[in-house]
Amino acid sequence: MKTKALSASAILLAVIIVMGAIPGIPLGFIPAPIILQNMGIMLAGVILGKKYGFFTVLGFLILAALGLPILSGGSGGFVVFIGPTAGYLFSYPVASFLIGWVTEWLEKNNKLSFLTLLITLLIFGMLFILVSGAIGLNIVAHMSLNKALIYQAAFLPGDTIKAVLASIIGIILHKRRLTL
């Protein structure tokens, strides 16, 4: 692994962990809070690209599975991967890969802009994660899929704001050539 890639991956890993230290907002009717950490997942794909974004997020999840309290609210351990938020967690490395893949393609073809990056993040950083979370709620919490999908609407405003912020940060870093 190149030094620049290793350094950038370590920084993004730290950013994701710090975002997890910010307490989530519980919703009550769904066993998943509104968290900031998924914005870090988006940034990993945008900044690190598909390969390093995927492995950085996967490493983050491995650390969490080993028991480090790095998930939102200070949770960690294997049990979270069989709990109601499992669908969201398992989608993170895939989302980061897909975001990185599309971002790399957009940049290669001179189509990377705030709007194209925002659309990418809304599709893969928001909708993909939310649908995966709903599927996880259906499987683990035995919630009907329709009900689980409807409940995801509560996350749309906050996740849209996170996608906008990640798009702004991503475009600034890409213009300054501070990405991999």
Short mmCIF file of C-alpha atoms in Angstrom, two decimals:
data_model
loop_
_atom_site.label_atom_id
_atom_site.label_comp_id
_atom_site.label_asym_id
_atom_site.label_seq_id
_atom_site.Cartn_x
_atom_site.Cartn_y
_atom_site.Cartn_z
CA MET A 1 0.00 0.00 0.00
CA LYS A 2 1.37 3.42 -0.89
CA THR A 3 2.24 5.80 1.93
CA LYS A 4 -0.26 8.40 0.73
CA ALA A 5 -3.04 5.81 0.54
CA LEU A 6 -2.19 4.40 3.97
CA SER A 7 -2.11 7.88 5.51
CA ALA A 8 -5.38 8.93 3.88
CA SER A 9 -7.02 5.67 4.95
CA ALA A 10 -5.87 6.17 8.55
CA ILE A 11 -7.20 9.74 8.56
CA LEU A 12 -10.58 8.67 7.16
CA LEU A 13 -10.75 5.80 9.66
CA ALA A 14 -10.16 8.33 12.45
CA VAL A 15 -12.82 10.65 11.01
CA ILE A 16 -15.36 7.80 10.93
CA ILE A 17 -14.51 6.86 14.52
CA VAL A 18 -14.80 10.47 15.74
CA MET A 19 -18.16 10.81 13.98
CA GLY A 20 -19.29 7.77 15.95
CA ALA A 21 -18.44 9.53 19.22
CA ILE A 22 -21.19 12.04 18.48
CA PRO A 23 -24.34 10.60 20.06
CA GLY A 24 -27.12 9.51 17.74
CA ILE A 25 -30.65 10.82 17.90
CA PRO A 26 -33.00 7.99 18.90
CA LEU A 27 -36.26 7.82 17.03
CA GLY A 28 -38.15 5.50 19.35
CA PHE A 29 -40.25 3.79 16.70
CA ILE A 30 -37.23 2.24 14.96
CA PRO A 31 -34.22 0.61 16.68
CA ALA A 32 -31.72 2.67 14.68
CA PRO A 33 -30.81 6.25 15.65
CA ILE A 34 -29.98 9.13 13.34
CA ILE A 35 -26.16 9.17 13.27
CA LEU A 36 -23.37 11.21 11.70
CA GLN A 37 -21.10 8.21 11.07
CA ASN A 38 -22.62 7.32 7.70
CA MET A 39 -21.32 10.64 6.35
CA GLY A 40 -17.83 9.27 7.04
CA ILE A 41 -18.71 6.22 4.97
CA MET A 42 -19.64 8.53 2.09
CA LEU A 43 -16.42 10.51 2.47
CA ALA A 44 -14.34 7.32 2.46
CA GLY A 45 -15.65 6.44 -0.99
CA VAL A 46 -15.32 9.98 -2.35
CA ILE A 47 -11.83 10.64 -1.01
CA LEU A 48 -10.20 7.19 -1.01
CA GLY A 49 -11.86 5.69 -4.08
CA LYS A 50 -13.40 2.25 -4.46
CA LYS A 51 -10.47 0.08 -3.33
CA TYR A 52 -9.14 2.00 -0.33
CA GLY A 53 -12.59 3.23 0.66
CA PHE A 54 -13.88 -0.35 0.78
CA PHE A 55 -10.93 -1.67 2.79
CA THR A 56 -10.90 1.29 5.20
CA VAL A 57 -14.60 0.84 5.99
CA LEU A 58 -14.17 -2.93 6.21
CA GLY A 59 -11.29 -2.38 8.65
CA PHE A 60 -13.52 -0.08 10.68
CA LEU A 61 -16.18 -2.79 10.90
CA ILE A 62 -13.60 -5.42 11.86
CA LEU A 63 -12.39 -3.17 14.70
CA ALA A 64 -16.00 -2.75 15.82
CA ALA A 65 -16.61 -6.51 15.64
CA LEU A 66 -13.53 -7.07 17.80
CA GLY A 67 -15.21 -5.03 20.51
CA LEU A 68 -13.80 -1.55 20.13
CA PRO A 69 -16.55 0.92 21.10
CA ILE A 70 -16.29 2.88 17.84
CA LEU A 71 -19.81 2.65 16.51
CA SER A 72 -22.25 5.46 17.13
CA GLY A 73 -23.04 5.78 20.81
CA GLY A 74 -19.90 3.88 21.84
CA SER A 75 -21.11 0.43 20.90
CA GLY A 76 -19.06 -2.37 19.46
CA GLY A 77 -18.68 -6.12 19.56
CA PHE A 78 -19.96 -8.94 17.42
CA VAL A 79 -23.50 -8.62 18.78
CA VAL A 80 -24.18 -5.43 16.79
CA PHE A 81 -23.71 -7.44 13.59
CA ILE A 82 -26.63 -9.67 14.45
CA GLY A 83 -28.80 -6.88 15.90
CA PRO A 84 -31.34 -4.54 14.31
CA THR A 85 -28.69 -2.24 12.80
CA ALA A 86 -26.84 -5.10 11.04
CA GLY A 87 -28.29 -4.25 7.62
CA TYR A 88 -26.92 -0.73 7.80
CA LEU A 89 -23.50 -1.91 9.00
CA PHE A 90 -23.09 -4.60 6.36
CA SER A 91 -23.96 -2.09 3.64
CA TYR A 92 -21.20 0.36 4.65
CA PRO A 93 -18.21 -1.17 2.81
CA VAL A 94 -20.32 -1.87 -0.28
CA ALA A 95 -21.67 1.70 -0.25
CA SER A 96 -18.16 3.09 0.07
CA PHE A 97 -17.00 0.89 -2.84
CA LEU A 98 -19.90 1.96 -5.07
CA ILE A 99 -19.42 5.65 -4.21
CA GLY A 100 -15.70 5.35 -4.95
CA TRP A 101 -16.31 3.50 -8.19
CA VAL A 102 -18.77 6.09 -9.52
CA THR A 103 -16.63 9.01 -8.29
CA GLU A 104 -13.56 7.58 -10.05
CA TRP A 105 -15.57 7.11 -13.25
CA LEU A 106 -16.95 10.65 -13.06
CA GLU A 107 -13.49 12.11 -12.52
CA LYS A 108 -11.93 10.02 -15.31
CA ASN A 109 -14.60 11.22 -17.74
CA ASN A 110 -14.49 14.87 -16.62
CA LYS A 111 -18.05 14.71 -15.31
CA LEU A 112 -17.33 15.19 -11.63
CA SER A 113 -19.30 18.13 -10.30
CA PHE A 114 -21.19 18.98 -7.15
CA LEU A 115 -24.43 17.76 -8.74
CA THR A 116 -23.10 14.45 -10.09
CA LEU A 117 -21.36 13.73 -6.78
CA LEU A 118 -24.50 14.63 -4.81
CA ILE A 119 -26.61 12.29 -6.96
CA THR A 120 -24.03 9.53 -6.41
CA LEU A 121 -24.13 10.05 -2.64
CA LEU A 122 -27.92 10.20 -2.55
CA ILE A 123 -28.18 6.91 -4.43
CA PHE A 124 -25.35 4.91 -2.81
CA GLY A 125 -24.64 6.79 0.41
CA MET A 126 -28.26 7.25 1.38
CA LEU A 127 -30.76 5.10 -0.50
CA PHE A 128 -28.57 1.99 -0.72
CA ILE A 129 -27.74 2.12 3.00
CA LEU A 130 -31.36 2.84 3.99
CA VAL A 131 -32.78 0.02 1.87
CA SER A 132 -30.13 -2.34 3.27
CA GLY A 133 -31.05 -1.19 6.76
CA ALA A 134 -34.72 -1.87 6.07
CA ILE A 135 -33.87 -5.36 4.83
CA GLY A 136 -31.86 -5.91 8.00
CA LEU A 137 -34.78 -4.76 10.15
CA ASN A 138 -37.02 -7.15 8.25
CA ILE A 139 -34.68 -10.10 8.83
CA VAL A 140 -33.38 -9.38 12.33
CA ALA A 141 -36.19 -7.42 13.99
CA HIS A 142 -38.95 -9.27 12.11
CA MET A 143 -40.43 -5.96 11.00
CA SER A 144 -42.44 -6.14 7.80
CA LEU A 145 -40.39 -4.91 4.86
CA ASN A 146 -43.03 -2.32 3.94
CA LYS A 147 -43.04 -0.92 7.48
CA ALA A 148 -39.22 -0.92 7.63
CA LEU A 149 -38.98 0.91 4.30
CA ILE A 150 -41.55 3.49 5.37
CA TYR A 151 -39.66 4.11 8.61
CA GLN A 152 -36.54 4.94 6.59
CA ALA A 153 -38.26 8.19 5.58
CA ALA A 154 -37.31 9.57 9.00
CA PHE A 155 -33.65 9.45 7.93
CA LEU A 156 -34.10 11.21 4.56
CA PRO A 157 -33.76 14.86 5.69
CA GLY A 158 -30.64 14.29 7.79
CA ASP A 159 -29.02 11.95 5.27
CA THR A 160 -29.67 14.47 2.50
CA ILE A 161 -27.89 17.15 4.52
CA LYS A 162 -24.97 14.75 5.13
CA ALA A 163 -24.81 13.97 1.38
CA VAL A 164 -24.73 17.70 0.56
CA LEU A 165 -21.93 18.32 3.07
CA ALA A 166 -19.95 15.30 1.84
CA SER A 167 -20.39 16.52 -1.76
CA ILE A 168 -19.05 19.96 -0.87
CA ILE A 169 -16.06 18.48 0.97
CA GLY A 170 -15.46 15.97 -1.84
CA ILE A 171 -15.53 18.56 -4.62
CA ILE A 172 -13.18 20.87 -2.72
CA LEU A 173 -10.71 18.05 -2.09
CA HIS A 174 -10.92 16.79 -5.69
CA LYS A 175 -10.30 20.28 -7.07
CA ARG A 176 -7.25 20.62 -4.83
CA ARG A 177 -6.05 17.13 -5.82
CA LEU A 178 -6.16 15.96 -2.20
CA THR A 179 -7.81 12.62 -2.98
CA LEU A 180 -6.42 9.26 -4.05
#
